[in-house]
Amino acid sequence: MQNPNKPRPEQEAETLLPRSEGALALAPTYQNPAATLTPPPQGDIGSSSDAPTMGDFSHRRPAPAAVLLLGSVVAGRYEILQGLGQGGMGTVYKAKDLELDRLVALKVVRPELAQDPAIIQRFKQELVLARQVTHRNVIRIYDLGEAEGIKFITMEFVEGQDLCSLLAERGTLPPAETVEVMQQVCLALEAAHAEGVIHRDLKPTNIMRDKSGRVVVMDFGLARLLEGEGITQTGAGALIGTMAYMSPEQALGSHLDQRSDLYAVGLIFYELLTGKEPYKAESALASLLKRTHERAAPVTALDRTIPASLSNVVSKCLERDPNQRYTSAKELLSDLDRWQRHAVAAPFVFPEVRTWARSHRRWMGVAAAAVILAVAGLLLDRTFRPAIGQQQVAAKPEVSLAILPFRNASGDTALDWLGPSLADMLSTDVGQSSHLRTVSPDRLHQVLHDLRIAADSSVDPAMLRRIGEFSNADTVVWGQYARFGDQIRVDATIQDLKHDRRAPLKAEAASEKDIPRAIDALGEAIRQNLSVSPEVIKALQASSFQASSKSVAALRDYNRGVQLLREGKNLESLKVLQLATKEDPNFALAFSRLAEVYSALGYDSEAERAAREAVDLDESLPAAEKYLITANQARVAKDYSKAIAEYEELAKVSPGNTEVQSSLGGLYENTGDFDNAQAHYAKVLQANPSDIGALLATGRVDIESGEPQKSLDPLNRGLSLAIQVDNQEQEALVRQALGIGYAQLNKLDEALKNYQQSLEIKQRLG
């Protein structure tokens, strides 16, 4: 148990939170004149986890319970062997049951509680509930007894440490050990919840681990049936529970169910991994208030070596809205089991990355000390988590189309926004089919950046070949536009690089308000000039859509905001997207993108609100746009299973969109489902063998799968391409992965060389 001379701060701060005015009085102190309590030695352990709770009658230390002499016998049956400590409900002793010849923990109930018949009756009810839960990970309650005016409870004695003292001793636990502990806690809660019992006061001092590694959950003294009242209150409107581990709904006096226990699991999980509380504040009350309106920083923000997939599990437990948490201990246990299986198969750790928002990544530098440790085999870095498997990939589409940003030939800077916007809107206006792969605007932006091609560059044959090579496109559309009075004229060219054919395309808009109609006309012209069958053209027409807004000003700001988002200029993007939503309050996709920017900037509450707004507005939208919006909302809320389901639907209506496949790969990574991540990353690479990110992912997964030799081929191909286009960010990441691969192969010189080169690049880039 915890050293009684060093109480935890949150325990010292625990107090009764009245919801109505009134004085709180202490019951008179009671002492058994015939006994004195020998204080327990430091580090003494047992089943006493009874730290003060909000159910205590004072914020001061509780009045002592009756104290018993060591060697004395209670009720003619229980020999007192050792004092284990004093808590909110009473004093706990290690005792021997002389009748059954076994050790027990004997808790003497505090006199002010023992003298209240109503409270004793409630304790009896709670003991009945606790005894309904029979599981190896739940402490066994034996009896509530009375002798010589002393009320006491007997229970199973556990020789071990509570998690509080374990944390005090070690600071943190490694992820694998933490998962093993939390798996057993989940098993205990699963058994309790199956009986309709919630704990309501789960905390590190109520969880013990014995010498064999068995974990037990204790003190169901505050538990109640899900549909019953239990001992919810001790007075007029007073809350019961330990403030530091209380869920937001418990703090607000709202309805509680099993998800409240899972929130406490998240708090404990967080503390075991990081050694810190997620809502650290000057007082337990301030901490409690913070968690009712703030989202906890992910554990990876405190320690990047913690696997991101595990961090996501913790974050889901800590969602303020119970509907966003795990629905049951069984569901949480399933994710922990899945993580554990993959952790055993993939012992190397890499840094988290959001594969669905490449322009928003925060690239983590490697410390010089980590380089040395990595070469020694102690790899502290975490680069990525996906896995590429041997599953078959879909057949290659007949046509791969890249639509370049259009050039402003009018000299009117007020129309600069239209260049990238034309390309973006045409990419969805052309339509989607398994026979057509349209290079996503995000991917094309990266290709143009790698090739050092400005958006307003004049196109020549050599440039087209380079773009085709790096985007894996065989058909390219480019062009320019100019204003003549109010009229806007667009002149474009579609070139089939495979068959060396080109065709001129034209469209006119009577004014800016007429631009969406002109884009429709240009999209139809592109469809008619693709090397596909009439049946495919019909399918493309049926799936065609544009960002749904009737406001040209909103479309302009939306597309400007998206462009800034791709360039990583999140703050600028935020301002422009906010304008777009004001110009058209019904622009669902603009709200969805706004949520993405808020999330990238760490404004979680605003991100959730914008995402919900987008979902509320998407009823009449095309299927592809609707799936994108709902998937983004689920992703912002960290509901990865829902996000995966929506992206899978989006993949059906946009089968050639590799950004969708990449997003799915990333989402499956975050849930630890590496087999499915394999299939989607493989599709990305098959669509474009020159995709540096996909080559890097392939190599990383080979390493995690225990095949470092196999990783060298894709990683070296990725390195060659990164050097060729002078993409230093990617080069640094590839070299880091190579360092890990070579270290696993015990080629330490090669590992050191790649780590050093990666580190030099990262330091240079800042």
Coordinates of N, CA and C in Angstrom, one line a residue, residues 463-600:
M463 N 8.3 18.8 -68.9 CA 7.6 18.9 -67.6 C 6.5 17.9 -67.5
L464 N 5.7 17.8 -68.6 CA 4.6 16.8 -68.5 C 5.1 15.4 -68.3
R465 N 6.2 15.0 -68.9 CA 6.7 13.7 -68.7 C 7.1 13.5 -67.2
R466 N 7.8 14.5 -66.6 CA 8.2 14.4 -65.2 C 7.0 14.3 -64.3
I467 N 6.0 15.1 -64.6 CA 4.7 15.0 -63.8 C 4.1 13.7 -63.9
G468 N 4.0 13.2 -65.1 CA 3.4 11.9 -65.4 C 4.2 10.8 -64.6
E469 N 5.5 10.9 -64.7 CA 6.4 9.9 -64.0 C 6.2 9.9 -62.5
F470 N 6.1 11.0 -61.9 CA 6.1 11.1 -60.4 C 4.7 10.9 -59.9
S471 N 3.7 11.2 -60.7 CA 2.3 11.1 -60.2 C 1.7 9.8 -60.8
N472 N 2.4 9.1 -61.6 CA 2.0 7.9 -62.3 C 0.7 8.1 -63.1
A473 N 0.6 9.3 -63.7 CA -0.5 9.7 -64.5 C -0.2 9.5 -66.0
D474 N -1.1 8.9 -66.8 CA -0.9 8.8 -68.2 C -1.7 9.8 -69.0
T475 N -2.5 10.6 -68.3 CA -3.3 11.6 -69.0 C -3.2 12.9 -68.1
V476 N -2.9 14.0 -68.7 CA -2.7 15.3 -68.0 C -3.6 16.4 -68.6
V477 N -4.2 17.2 -67.7 CA -5.0 18.3 -68.2 C -4.3 19.6 -67.6
W478 N -4.1 20.6 -68.4 CA -3.6 21.9 -67.9 C -4.2 23.0 -68.7
G479 N -4.0 24.2 -68.3 CA -4.6 25.3 -69.1 C -4.4 26.6 -68.4
Q480 N -5.2 27.6 -68.9 CA -5.1 29.0 -68.4 C -6.5 29.6 -68.5
Y481 N -6.7 30.7 -67.8 CA -7.9 31.4 -67.9 C -7.7 32.9 -67.9
A482 N -8.6 33.7 -68.4 CA -8.5 35.2 -68.4 C -9.9 35.8 -68.3
R483 N -9.9 37.0 -67.8 CA -11.1 37.8 -67.7 C -11.2 38.8 -68.8
F484 N -12.4 38.8 -69.5 CA -12.7 39.8 -70.5 C -14.0 40.5 -70.1
G485 N -13.9 41.7 -69.4 CA -15.0 42.3 -68.8 C -15.5 41.5 -67.7
D486 N -16.8 41.1 -67.7 CA -17.3 40.2 -66.7 C -17.0 38.7 -67.0
Q487 N -16.8 38.5 -68.3 CA -16.7 37.1 -68.8 C -15.3 36.5 -68.4
I488 N -15.4 35.2 -68.0 CA -14.1 34.5 -67.8 C -14.0 33.3 -68.7
R489 N -12.9 33.3 -69.4 CA -12.7 32.2 -70.5 C -11.6 31.3 -70.0
V490 N -11.9 30.0 -70.1 CA -10.9 29.0 -69.8 C -10.5 28.2 -71.0
D491 N -9.2 28.2 -71.3 CA -8.6 27.4 -72.4 C -7.8 26.3 -71.8
A492 N -8.1 25.0 -72.1 CA -7.4 23.9 -71.5 C -6.9 22.9 -72.6
T493 N -6.0 22.0 -72.2 CA -5.6 21.0 -73.1 C -5.6 19.6 -72.3
I494 N -6.1 18.6 -72.9 CA -5.9 17.3 -72.3 C -5.0 16.5 -73.2
Q495 N -4.0 15.9 -72.5 CA -2.9 15.1 -73.3 C -2.9 13.7 -72.8
D496 N -3.0 12.8 -73.7 CA -2.9 11.4 -73.4 C -1.4 11.0 -73.7
L497 N -0.6 10.9 -72.6 CA 0.8 10.7 -72.7 C 1.1 9.3 -73.3
K498 N 0.2 8.3 -73.0 CA 0.4 6.9 -73.4 C 0.3 6.8 -74.9
H499 N -0.7 7.5 -75.5 CA -1.0 7.4 -76.9 C -0.5 8.6 -77.7
D500 N 0.1 9.5 -77.0 CA 0.6 10.8 -77.6 C -0.5 11.5 -78.4
R501 N -1.6 11.7 -77.7 CA -2.7 12.4 -78.3 C -3.1 13.6 -77.4
R502 N -3.5 14.7 -78.0 CA -3.9 15.9 -77.2 C -5.2 16.5 -77.9
A503 N -6.0 17.2 -77.1 CA -7.2 17.8 -77.6 C -7.4 19.1 -76.8
P504 N -7.7 20.2 -77.5 CA -8.0 21.5 -76.9 C -9.4 21.5 -76.3
L505 N -9.6 22.1 -75.1 CA -10.9 22.2 -74.4 C -11.1 23.7 -74.1
K506 N -12.4 24.1 -74.1 CA -12.8 25.5 -73.8 C -14.0 25.5 -73.0
A507 N -14.1 26.6 -72.2 CA -15.3 26.8 -71.4 C -15.4 28.3 -71.1
E508 N -16.6 28.8 -71.0 CA -16.8 30.2 -70.7 C -17.8 30.4 -69.6
A509 N -17.5 31.4 -68.7 CA -18.5 31.8 -67.7 C -18.9 33.2 -67.9
A510 N -20.1 33.5 -67.9 CA -20.6 34.9 -68.1 C -20.1 35.8 -67.0
S511 N -19.9 35.3 -65.8 CA -19.4 36.1 -64.7 C -18.9 35.1 -63.7
E512 N -18.3 35.6 -62.6 CA -17.8 34.7 -61.5 C -18.9 33.7 -61.0
K513 N -20.2 34.2 -60.9 CA -21.3 33.4 -60.4 C -21.6 32.2 -61.4
D514 N -21.1 32.3 -62.6 CA -21.4 31.3 -63.6 C -20.2 30.3 -63.6
I515 N -19.2 30.4 -62.8 CA -18.1 29.5 -62.8 C -18.5 28.0 -62.6
P516 N -19.3 27.7 -61.6 CA -19.7 26.3 -61.4 C -20.3 25.6 -62.7
R517 N -21.1 26.4 -63.5 CA -21.6 25.8 -64.7 C -20.5 25.6 -65.7
A518 N -19.6 26.6 -65.8 CA -18.5 26.4 -66.7 C -17.6 25.2 -66.4
I519 N -17.4 25.0 -65.1 CA -16.6 23.8 -64.7 C -17.3 22.5 -65.0
D520 N -18.7 22.5 -64.9 CA -19.4 21.3 -65.3 C -19.2 21.0 -66.8
A521 N -19.2 22.1 -67.6 CA -19.0 21.9 -69.1 C -17.6 21.4 -69.4
L522 N -16.6 21.9 -68.6 CA -15.2 21.5 -68.8 C -15.0 20.1 -68.4
G523 N -15.7 19.7 -67.3 CA -15.6 18.3 -66.8 C -16.2 17.4 -67.8
E524 N -17.3 17.7 -68.4 CA -17.9 16.9 -69.5 C -16.9 16.7 -70.6
A525 N -16.3 17.8 -71.0 CA -15.3 17.8 -72.1 C -14.2 16.8 -71.8
I526 N -13.7 16.9 -70.6 CA -12.6 16.0 -70.2 C -13.1 14.5 -70.3
R527 N -14.3 14.2 -69.7 CA -14.8 12.9 -69.8 C -14.8 12.3 -71.2
Q528 N -15.3 13.1 -72.1 CA -15.5 12.7 -73.5 C -14.1 12.4 -74.2
N529 N -13.1 13.0 -73.6 CA -11.7 12.8 -74.3 C -10.8 11.8 -73.6
L530 N -11.4 11.1 -72.6 CA -10.6 10.1 -71.9 C -10.7 8.8 -72.7
S531 N -9.6 8.0 -72.7 CA -9.6 6.7 -73.4 C -10.3 5.6 -72.6
V532 N -11.6 5.8 -72.5 CA -12.4 4.8 -71.8 C -13.7 4.6 -72.6
S533 N -14.4 3.5 -72.2 CA -15.6 3.2 -73.0 C -16.8 4.1 -72.7
P534 N -17.8 4.1 -73.5 CA -19.0 4.9 -73.2 C -19.7 4.5 -71.9
E535 N -19.6 3.2 -71.5 CA -20.2 2.8 -70.2 C -19.4 3.4 -69.0
V536 N -18.1 3.5 -69.2 CA -17.3 4.2 -68.1 C -17.7 5.7 -68.0
I537 N -17.9 6.3 -69.2 CA -18.2 7.7 -69.2 C -19.5 7.9 -68.5
K538 N -20.5 7.1 -68.7 CA -21.8 7.2 -68.0 C -21.6 7.0 -66.5
A539 N -20.8 6.1 -66.1 CA -20.5 5.9 -64.6 C -19.9 7.2 -64.0
L540 N -19.0 7.8 -64.8 CA -18.3 9.0 -64.3 C -19.3 10.1 -64.2
Q541 N -20.2 10.3 -65.2 CA -21.2 11.3 -65.1 C -22.1 11.1 -63.9
A542 N -22.4 9.9 -63.6 CA -23.3 9.6 -62.4 C -22.7 10.0 -61.1
S543 N -21.3 9.9 -61.0 CA -20.6 10.1 -59.8 C -20.0 11.5 -59.7
S544 N -20.3 12.4 -60.7 CA -19.7 13.7 -60.7 C -20.3 14.6 -59.6
F545 N -19.5 15.4 -58.9 CA -20.0 16.4 -58.0 C -18.9 17.5 -57.8
Q546 N -19.4 18.7 -57.4 CA -18.5 19.8 -57.0 C -18.8 20.1 -55.5
A547 N -17.9 20.8 -54.9 CA -18.1 21.3 -53.5 C -19.4 22.1 -53.5
S548 N -20.3 21.7 -52.6 CA -21.7 22.2 -52.7 C -21.9 23.5 -52.0
S549 N -21.8 24.6 -52.8 CA -22.1 25.9 -52.4 C -22.5 26.8 -53.6
K550 N -23.6 27.6 -53.4 CA -24.0 28.5 -54.4 C -23.4 29.8 -54.3
S551 N -22.5 30.0 -53.3 CA -21.8 31.3 -53.2 C -20.4 31.2 -53.8
V552 N -20.2 32.0 -54.8 CA -18.8 32.0 -55.4 C -17.8 32.5 -54.4
A553 N -18.2 33.5 -53.6 CA -17.2 34.0 -52.6 C -16.9 32.9 -51.6
A554 N -17.8 32.1 -51.2 CA -17.5 31.0 -50.3 C -16.7 29.9 -51.0
L555 N -17.0 29.6 -52.2 CA -16.1 28.7 -53.0 C -14.7 29.2 -53.1
R556 N -14.6 30.5 -53.4 CA -13.3 31.1 -53.5 C -12.5 30.9 -52.2
D557 N -13.1 31.3 -51.1 CA -12.4 31.2 -49.8 C -12.2 29.8 -49.4
Y558 N -13.1 28.9 -49.7 CA -12.9 27.5 -49.4 C -11.7 26.9 -50.1
N559 N -11.6 27.2 -51.4 CA -10.5 26.7 -52.1 C -9.2 27.3 -51.7
R560 N -9.2 28.6 -51.4 CA -8.0 29.2 -50.9 C -7.6 28.6 -49.5
G561 N -8.6 28.3 -48.7 CA -8.3 27.7 -47.4 C -7.7 26.3 -47.6
V562 N -8.2 25.5 -48.5 CA -7.7 24.2 -48.7 C -6.3 24.3 -49.2
Q563 N -6.0 25.2 -50.1 CA -4.6 25.4 -50.7 C -3.7 25.7 -49.5
L564 N -4.0 26.6 -48.7 CA -3.2 27.0 -47.5 C -3.0 25.8 -46.6
L565 N -4.0 25.0 -46.5 CA -4.0 23.8 -45.6 C -2.9 22.8 -46.2
R566 N -2.9 22.7 -47.5 CA -1.9 21.8 -48.1 C -0.4 22.3 -47.9
E567 N -0.3 23.6 -47.8 CA 1.0 24.2 -47.7 C 1.4 24.2 -46.2
G568 N 0.6 23.7 -45.3 CA 0.9 23.7 -43.9 C 0.7 25.0 -43.2
K569 N 0.0 26.0 -43.8 CA -0.2 27.3 -43.2 C -1.6 27.2 -42.5
N570 N -1.6 26.6 -41.4 CA -2.9 26.3 -40.7 C -3.6 27.5 -40.2
L571 N -2.9 28.5 -39.6 CA -3.5 29.7 -39.1 C -4.1 30.5 -40.2
E572 N -3.4 30.6 -41.3 CA -4.0 31.4 -42.4 C -5.2 30.7 -43.0
S573 N -5.1 29.3 -43.1 CA -6.2 28.5 -43.6 C -7.4 28.7 -42.7
L574 N -7.2 28.7 -41.4 CA -8.3 28.9 -40.5 C -9.1 30.1 -40.7
K575 N -8.4 31.2 -40.9 CA -9.1 32.5 -41.1 C -9.9 32.5 -42.4
V576 N -9.4 31.9 -43.5 CA -10.0 31.9 -44.8 C -11.2 31.0 -44.8
L577 N -11.1 29.8 -44.1 CA -12.2 28.9 -44.0 C -13.3 29.4 -43.1
Q578 N -13.0 30.1 -42.1 CA -14.0 30.8 -41.3 C -14.8 31.8 -42.1
L579 N -14.1 32.5 -43.0 CA -14.8 33.4 -44.0 C -15.8 32.6 -44.8
A580 N -15.3 31.5 -45.4 CA -16.1 30.7 -46.3 C -17.4 30.2 -45.6
T581 N -17.3 29.8 -44.3 CA -18.5 29.4 -43.6 C -19.5 30.5 -43.2
K582 N -18.9 31.8 -43.1 CA -19.8 32.9 -42.9 C -20.5 33.3 -44.2
E583 N -19.7 33.2 -45.3 CA -20.3 33.6 -46.6 C -21.4 32.6 -47.0
D584 N -21.2 31.4 -46.6 CA -22.3 30.4 -46.9 C -22.4 29.5 -45.6
P585 N -23.3 29.8 -44.7 CA -23.5 29.0 -43.5 C -24.0 27.6 -43.7
N586 N -24.4 27.3 -44.9 CA -24.8 25.9 -45.3 C -23.8 25.1 -46.0
F587 N -22.5 25.6 -46.1 CA -21.4 25.0 -46.8 C -20.8 23.9 -46.0
A588 N -21.3 22.7 -46.1 CA -21.0 21.5 -45.3 C -19.5 21.2 -45.4
L589 N -19.0 21.1 -46.6 CA -17.6 20.7 -46.8 C -16.6 21.8 -46.2
A590 N -17.0 23.1 -46.2 CA -16.2 24.1 -45.6 C -16.1 23.9 -44.1
F591 N -17.2 23.5 -43.5 CA -17.2 23.3 -42.1 C -16.3 22.0 -41.8
S592 N -16.4 21.0 -42.6 CA -15.6 19.8 -42.4 C -14.1 20.1 -42.5
R593 N -13.7 21.0 -43.5 CA -12.3 21.4 -43.6 C -11.9 22.2 -42.4
L594 N -12.8 23.1 -42.0 CA -12.5 23.9 -40.8 C -12.3 23.1 -39.6
A595 N -13.0 22.0 -39.4 CA -12.8 21.1 -38.3 C -11.4 20.4 -38.4
E596 N -11.0 20.1 -39.6 CA -9.7 19.5 -39.8 C -8.6 20.5 -39.4
V597 N -8.7 21.8 -39.7 CA -7.7 22.8 -39.3 C -7.7 23.0 -37.8
Y598 N -8.9 23.1 -37.2 CA -9.0 23.2 -35.8 C -8.3 22.1 -35.1
S599 N -8.5 20.9 -35.6 CA -7.9 19.7 -35.0 C -6.4 19.8 -35.2
A600 N -5.9 20.2 -36.3 CA -4.4 20.3 -36.5 C -3.8 21.3 -35.6

